[in-house]
Amino acid sequence: MKSPQFPLLTTLVLAAFFSFSWAILPHENFLQCLSLHSNDSSSISKVIFTRKNSSYDSVLDSTLWNLRFNTTNTPKPLVIVKPTQISQIQATIHCSRKHGLQTRTRSGGHDYEGLSFTAKVPFVIIDLSNFRTVDVDVENRVAWVQAGATLGEIYYRIAEKNNSLAFPSAVFHTIGIGGHISGGGIGLLLRKYGTAGDNVVDAQFIDVNGRVIDRKSMGEDLFWAIRGGGGGSFGIVLAWKLSLVSIPANVTVCSVTRVREQNGTELVHQWQYIAHNLPDEVYSTVLVSGVNSTQPGTKTVLAIFNSLFLGTIDEFLPLMEQRFPELGLTRQNCTEMSYIRAIMVNNGMPNQPLEILLNGTSRVPIVSPSYKAKSDYVKEPISISGLNGLFSRLTDDAAAMATLILIPYGGIMDRIPENATPFPHRAGNLYKIFYDVGWLETDNINTQKYLDWARNAYSYMTPFVSKSPREAYINFRDLDIGTNNIGHTSYAKASIWGNKYFKDNFRKLAQVKTMVDPQNFFKHEQSIPLL
Ligand SMILES: Cc1cc2nc3c(=O)[nH]c(=O)nc-3n(C[C@H](O)[C@H](O)[C@H](O)COP(=O)(O)OP(=O)(O)OC[C@H]3O[C@@H](n4cnc5c(N)ncnc54)[C@H](O)[C@@H]3O)c2cc1C
Ligand SMILES: *[C@@H]1O[C@H](CO)[C@@H](O)[C@H](O)[C@H]1NC(C)=O
Ligand SMILES: *[C@@H]1O[C@H](CO)[C@@H](O)[C@H](O)[C@H]1NC(C)=O
Ligand SMILES: *[C@@H]1O[C@H](CO)[C@@H](O)[C@H](O)[C@H]1NC(C)=O
Ligand SMILES: *[C@@H]1O[C@H](CO)[C@@H](O)[C@H](O)[C@H]1NC(C)=O
Ligand SMILES: *[C@@H]1O[C@H](CO)[C@@H](O)[C@H](O)[C@H]1NC(C)=O
Ligand SMILES: *[C@@H]1O[C@H](CO)[C@@H](O)[C@H](O)[C@H]1NC(C)=O
Ligand SMILES: *[C@@H]1O[C@H](CO)[C@@H](O)[C@H](O)[C@H]1NC(C)=O
Ligand SMILES: *[C@@H]1O[C@H](CO)[C@@H](O)[C@H](O)[C@H]1NC(C)=O
Ligand SMILES: *[C@@H]1O[C@H](CO)[C@@H](O)[C@H](O)[C@H]1NC(C)=O
């Protein structure tokens, strides 16, 4: 049993001590407030879960993907509100403010540091999983999607209407669109169409006063801030209006693998000069991990070169033969398929029915149970010995489930100004490194070993990556780079992590924050501070 009942004896002893006044817990006042401020108290009670409700654990677990945060020591919410109506969200904001409780908004629950569902202070979760309508308008090439919808649902609903339309965002289908666009959002169409936030044209939003506003009524500064400034700082996004992009009915998906002994490191070294210069229609990524070698008891490093081309195999092969002959890409390494199938392949589910994308509770098979992530930006190619120093760490025991993903930049990313949205990582980046170390839930007791591995690899990389600031991607949230104080955080202290995520956009984010949430109600370990 996960949350053992308080032993009866202890309760009696405590009751004897405090019998003069059975203290009212803060969340009881909060619950009373909710029922008072609801126009329909019977319906709000159906969306409130406390530890006393038998379904509390299953509601909490429903999108608790990173099992690093499924331990008995992980702080849990006093209350989970799973609204079905906007008025219930408004009541939750009002009553949390009144009774001094923090709220954490959860859409898809993928925050790498668990900030949408755990906190070190008493808190309430607003879980948006009932807000998941996806409304695709193919004639106008737009879609209104509610924040709790998953990327899988959105991709499925677009493709079922027109296989030649898509939305540029991440690969893994269980990610929530609410948090994803809040942090920018990058995926296979990055070099052709930019970030998810670059492709949003309107939003429905609730501010700290419970006002429901859209792009026009919120104004361009707040609309700018919510498309990449990070979730949980400004208010609650209820829905996004997405601008859909054109893709061919079939795309080309290719994969080539090389171990270290097949010049894998040399090929990665060359890739650094090539990938960011390829036409916008090519997304060429590399996944690097440690694997058992053919000699028993020894390990090697495997580099998987995956590419997605918005065109045919016949067009792609000569292009790669000209630009990257050393890769030795052949027709056998490539397949033409619809973009939605390419998404399935990249989720590690090549042969499953597409309908699995509608099942928000089905884990992506290639994601490890517990994990920790970090990110870096590379502006100058790294030497072969520099790469070897990183890759050799992948054969450590702690890295058995670690992967490095090299994400190519260039293309349209070089042409969108750094201040177009809060996402500042544009021209001048060759690629991004995504460090992911995973482990089994049953090994959570050794979490420190895996965190140390990631931190040591990151420390080793210091001379090879961006400097002043050492840039990082907010959607790969990493509390190691700095956090706010639980009480008041100064702008200067927050700039330590803020400049890494946002560079010169950080100041404008703080200005918008000061304007829309002057009492800093929406806050967490890395929320935008007041100026
Ligand atoms: C396995 C895995 C793979 C990933 N791959 C990619 C990738 O390829 N590309 C990429 O860009 N990112 C990727 N991410 C990161 C992902 O985009 C972010 O974690 C994103 O914030 C998740 O959104 P969510 O709604 O699922 O998360 P949540 O945990 O629900 O939210 C994340 C943050 O946003 C806040 N928030 C949530 N909903 C709202 C809302 N409606 N309004 C305001 N604030 C809100 C939360 O409070 C929290 O601070 C990946 C994450 C994981 C775990
Ligand atoms: C949780 O328990 C409370 C108190 O018994 C009840 O009022 C509420 O309806 C329950 N919530 C749900 C979702 O059933
Ligand atoms: C979290 O751990 C509990 C207890 O071990 C388990 O019952 C539950 O299924 C786990 N949650 C998830 C999301 O796996
Ligand atoms: C409660 O108010 C919301 C709008 O604030 C409205 O949509 C809803 O229908 C109301 N519910 C009831 C039962 O009156
Ligand atoms: C599908 O979208 C493409 C644009 O990508 C457009 O050319 C085509 O006409 C659309 N087809 C239908 C049936 O709407
Ligand atoms: C790529 O194709 C070659 C044959 O041309 C084959 O030997 C190799 O196994 C293929 N690699 C992958 C990853 O499919
Ligand atoms: C590795 O590169 C060397 C030097 O370029 C070359 O001689 C050798 O054939 C390559 N090995 C493989 C397996 O491609
Ligand atoms: C790798 O080899 C070790 C033994 O050296 C073995 O325990 C492990 O299962 C192997 N892993 C895989 C994926 O084959
Ligand atoms: C897409 O590719 C598949 C598999 O190769 C093929 O069956 C289908 O006819 C192609 N569709 C189009 C529109 O080219
Ligand atoms: C969704 O996936 C889960 C876990 O894989 C499975 O148990 C469940 O039956 C699926 N639901 C549907 C409707 O397919």
PDB file of N, CA and C in Angstrom, residues 478-509:
ATOM      1  N   ASP A 478      16.457  21.462 -16.113  1.00  0.00           N
ATOM      2  CA  ASP A 478      17.584  20.938 -15.345  1.00  0.00           C
ATOM      3  C   ASP A 478      17.796  21.861 -14.147  1.00  0.00           C
ATOM      4  N   LEU A 479      17.420  21.408 -12.971  1.00  0.00           N
ATOM      5  CA  LEU A 479      17.545  22.266 -11.785  1.00  0.00           C
ATOM      6  C   LEU A 479      19.004  22.422 -11.354  1.00  0.00           C
ATOM      7  N   ASP A 480      19.925  21.611 -11.924  1.00  0.00           N
ATOM      8  CA  ASP A 480      21.346  21.764 -11.568  1.00  0.00           C
ATOM      9  C   ASP A 480      21.881  23.143 -11.959  1.00  0.00           C
ATOM     10  N   ILE A 481      21.274  23.780 -12.967  1.00  0.00           N
ATOM     11  CA  ILE A 481      21.853  25.046 -13.454  1.00  0.00           C
ATOM     12  C   ILE A 481      21.394  26.242 -12.623  1.00  0.00           C
ATOM     13  N   GLY A 482      20.601  25.992 -11.581  1.00  0.00           N
ATOM     14  CA  GLY A 482      20.196  27.085 -10.693  1.00  0.00           C
ATOM     15  C   GLY A 482      18.704  27.034 -10.402  1.00  0.00           C
ATOM     16  N   THR A 483      18.337  27.482  -9.216  1.00  0.00           N
ATOM     17  CA  THR A 483      16.915  27.483  -8.845  1.00  0.00           C
ATOM     18  C   THR A 483      16.589  28.757  -8.072  1.00  0.00           C
ATOM     19  N   ASN A 484      15.296  29.038  -7.984  1.00  0.00           N
ATOM     20  CA  ASN A 484      14.811  30.155  -7.177  1.00  0.00           C
ATOM     21  C   ASN A 484      14.790  29.752  -5.707  1.00  0.00           C
ATOM     22  N   ASN A 485      14.790  30.761  -4.826  1.00  0.00           N
ATOM     23  CA  ASN A 485      14.537  30.488  -3.411  1.00  0.00           C
ATOM     24  C   ASN A 485      13.065  30.162  -3.229  1.00  0.00           C
ATOM     25  N   ILE A 486      12.745  29.450  -2.164  1.00  0.00           N
ATOM     26  CA  ILE A 486      11.337  29.153  -1.917  1.00  0.00           C
ATOM     27  C   ILE A 486      10.580  30.449  -1.629  1.00  0.00           C
ATOM     28  N   GLY A 487      11.197  31.366  -0.911  1.00  0.00           N
ATOM     29  CA  GLY A 487      10.543  32.647  -0.649  1.00  0.00           C
ATOM     30  C   GLY A 487      10.738  33.589  -1.820  1.00  0.00           C
ATOM     31  N   HIS A 488      11.377  34.712  -1.572  1.00  0.00           N
ATOM     32  CA  HIS A 488      11.562  35.690  -2.629  1.00  0.00           C
ATOM     33  C   HIS A 488      12.865  35.405  -3.377  1.00  0.00           C
ATOM     34  N   THR A 489      12.806  35.455  -4.704  1.00  0.00           N
ATOM     35  CA  THR A 489      14.020  35.303  -5.493  1.00  0.00           C
ATOM     36  C   THR A 489      14.325  36.612  -6.204  1.00  0.00           C
ATOM     37  N   SER A 490      15.561  37.057  -6.106  1.00  0.00           N
ATOM     38  CA  SER A 490      15.923  38.290  -6.795  1.00  0.00           C
ATOM     39  C   SER A 490      16.102  37.989  -8.275  1.00  0.00           C
ATOM     40  N   TYR A 491      15.856  39.011  -9.066  1.00  0.00           N
ATOM     41  CA  TYR A 491      16.055  38.896 -10.508  1.00  0.00           C
ATOM     42  C   TYR A 491      17.511  38.502 -10.793  1.00  0.00           C
ATOM     43  N   ALA A 492      18.440  39.105 -10.057  1.00  0.00           N
ATOM     44  CA  ALA A 492      19.860  38.824 -10.308  1.00  0.00           C
ATOM     45  C   ALA A 492      20.174  37.350 -10.082  1.00  0.00           C
ATOM     46  N   LYS A 493      19.653  36.783  -8.990  1.00  0.00           N
ATOM     47  CA  LYS A 493      19.958  35.374  -8.716  1.00  0.00           C
ATOM     48  C   LYS A 493      19.332  34.472  -9.787  1.00  0.00           C
ATOM     49  N   ALA A 494      18.090  34.800 -10.173  1.00  0.00           N
ATOM     50  CA  ALA A 494      17.417  33.976 -11.183  1.00  0.00           C
ATOM     51  C   ALA A 494      18.086  34.096 -12.546  1.00  0.00           C
ATOM     52  N   SER A 495      18.796  35.212 -12.775  1.00  0.00           N
ATOM     53  CA  SER A 495      19.466  35.379 -14.074  1.00  0.00           C
ATOM     54  C   SER A 495      20.496  34.283 -14.320  1.00  0.00           C
ATOM     55  N   ILE A 496      20.996  33.663 -13.260  1.00  0.00           N
ATOM     56  CA  ILE A 496      22.006  32.616 -13.433  1.00  0.00           C
ATOM     57  C   ILE A 496      21.447  31.509 -14.335  1.00  0.00           C
ATOM     58  N   TRP A 497      20.265  31.023 -14.004  1.00  0.00           N
ATOM     59  CA  TRP A 497      19.664  30.010 -14.883  1.00  0.00           C
ATOM     60  C   TRP A 497      18.904  30.662 -16.037  1.00  0.00           C
ATOM     61  N   GLY A 498      18.326  31.848 -15.785  1.00  0.00           N
ATOM     62  CA  GLY A 498      17.482  32.500 -16.786  1.00  0.00           C
ATOM     63  C   GLY A 498      18.235  32.853 -18.060  1.00  0.00           C
ATOM     64  N   ASN A 499      19.479  33.337 -17.918  1.00  0.00           N
ATOM     65  CA  ASN A 499      20.247  33.692 -19.115  1.00  0.00           C
ATOM     66  C   ASN A 499      20.625  32.462 -19.935  1.00  0.00           C
ATOM     67  N   LYS A 500      20.755  31.333 -19.278  1.00  0.00           N
ATOM     68  CA  LYS A 500      21.094  30.105 -20.020  1.00  0.00           C
ATOM     69  C   LYS A 500      19.921  29.661 -20.895  1.00  0.00           C
ATOM     70  N   TYR A 501      18.728  29.750 -20.335  1.00  0.00           N
ATOM     71  CA  TYR A 501      17.549  29.329 -21.105  1.00  0.00           C
ATOM     72  C   TYR A 501      17.122  30.377 -22.130  1.00  0.00           C
ATOM     73  N   PHE A 502      17.279  31.658 -21.776  1.00  0.00           N
ATOM     74  CA  PHE A 502      16.614  32.702 -22.575  1.00  0.00           C
ATOM     75  C   PHE A 502      17.535  33.791 -23.101  1.00  0.00           C
ATOM     76  N   LYS A 503      18.807  33.790 -22.710  1.00  0.00           N
ATOM     77  CA  LYS A 503      19.741  34.844 -23.131  1.00  0.00           C
ATOM     78  C   LYS A 503      19.108  36.219 -22.897  1.00  0.00           C
ATOM     79  N   ASP A 504      19.156  37.100 -23.914  1.00  0.00           N
ATOM     80  CA  ASP A 504      18.681  38.473 -23.704  1.00  0.00           C
ATOM     81  C   ASP A 504      17.158  38.590 -23.588  1.00  0.00           C
ATOM     82  N   ASN A 505      16.448  37.502 -23.837  1.00  0.00           N
ATOM     83  CA  ASN A 505      14.987  37.552 -23.688  1.00  0.00           C
ATOM     84  C   ASN A 505      14.548  37.472 -22.229  1.00  0.00           C
ATOM     85  N   PHE A 506      15.488  37.150 -21.331  1.00  0.00           N
ATOM     86  CA  PHE A 506      15.092  36.931 -19.934  1.00  0.00           C
ATOM     87  C   PHE A 506      14.501  38.200 -19.315  1.00  0.00           C
ATOM     88  N   ARG A 507      15.111  39.340 -19.647  1.00  0.00           N
ATOM     89  CA  ARG A 507      14.633  40.594 -19.059  1.00  0.00           C
ATOM     90  C   ARG A 507      13.184  40.888 -19.464  1.00  0.00           C
ATOM     91  N   LYS A 508      12.900  40.687 -20.745  1.00  0.00           N
ATOM     92  CA  LYS A 508      11.526  40.949 -21.197  1.00  0.00           C
ATOM     93  C   LYS A 508      10.543  39.969 -20.539  1.00  0.00           C
ATOM     94  N   LEU A 509      10.985  38.735 -20.336  1.00  0.00           N
ATOM     95  CA  LEU A 509      10.115  37.772 -19.648  1.00  0.00           C
ATOM     96  C   LEU A 509       9.797  38.264 -18.238  1.00  0.00           C
TER      97      LEU A 509
END
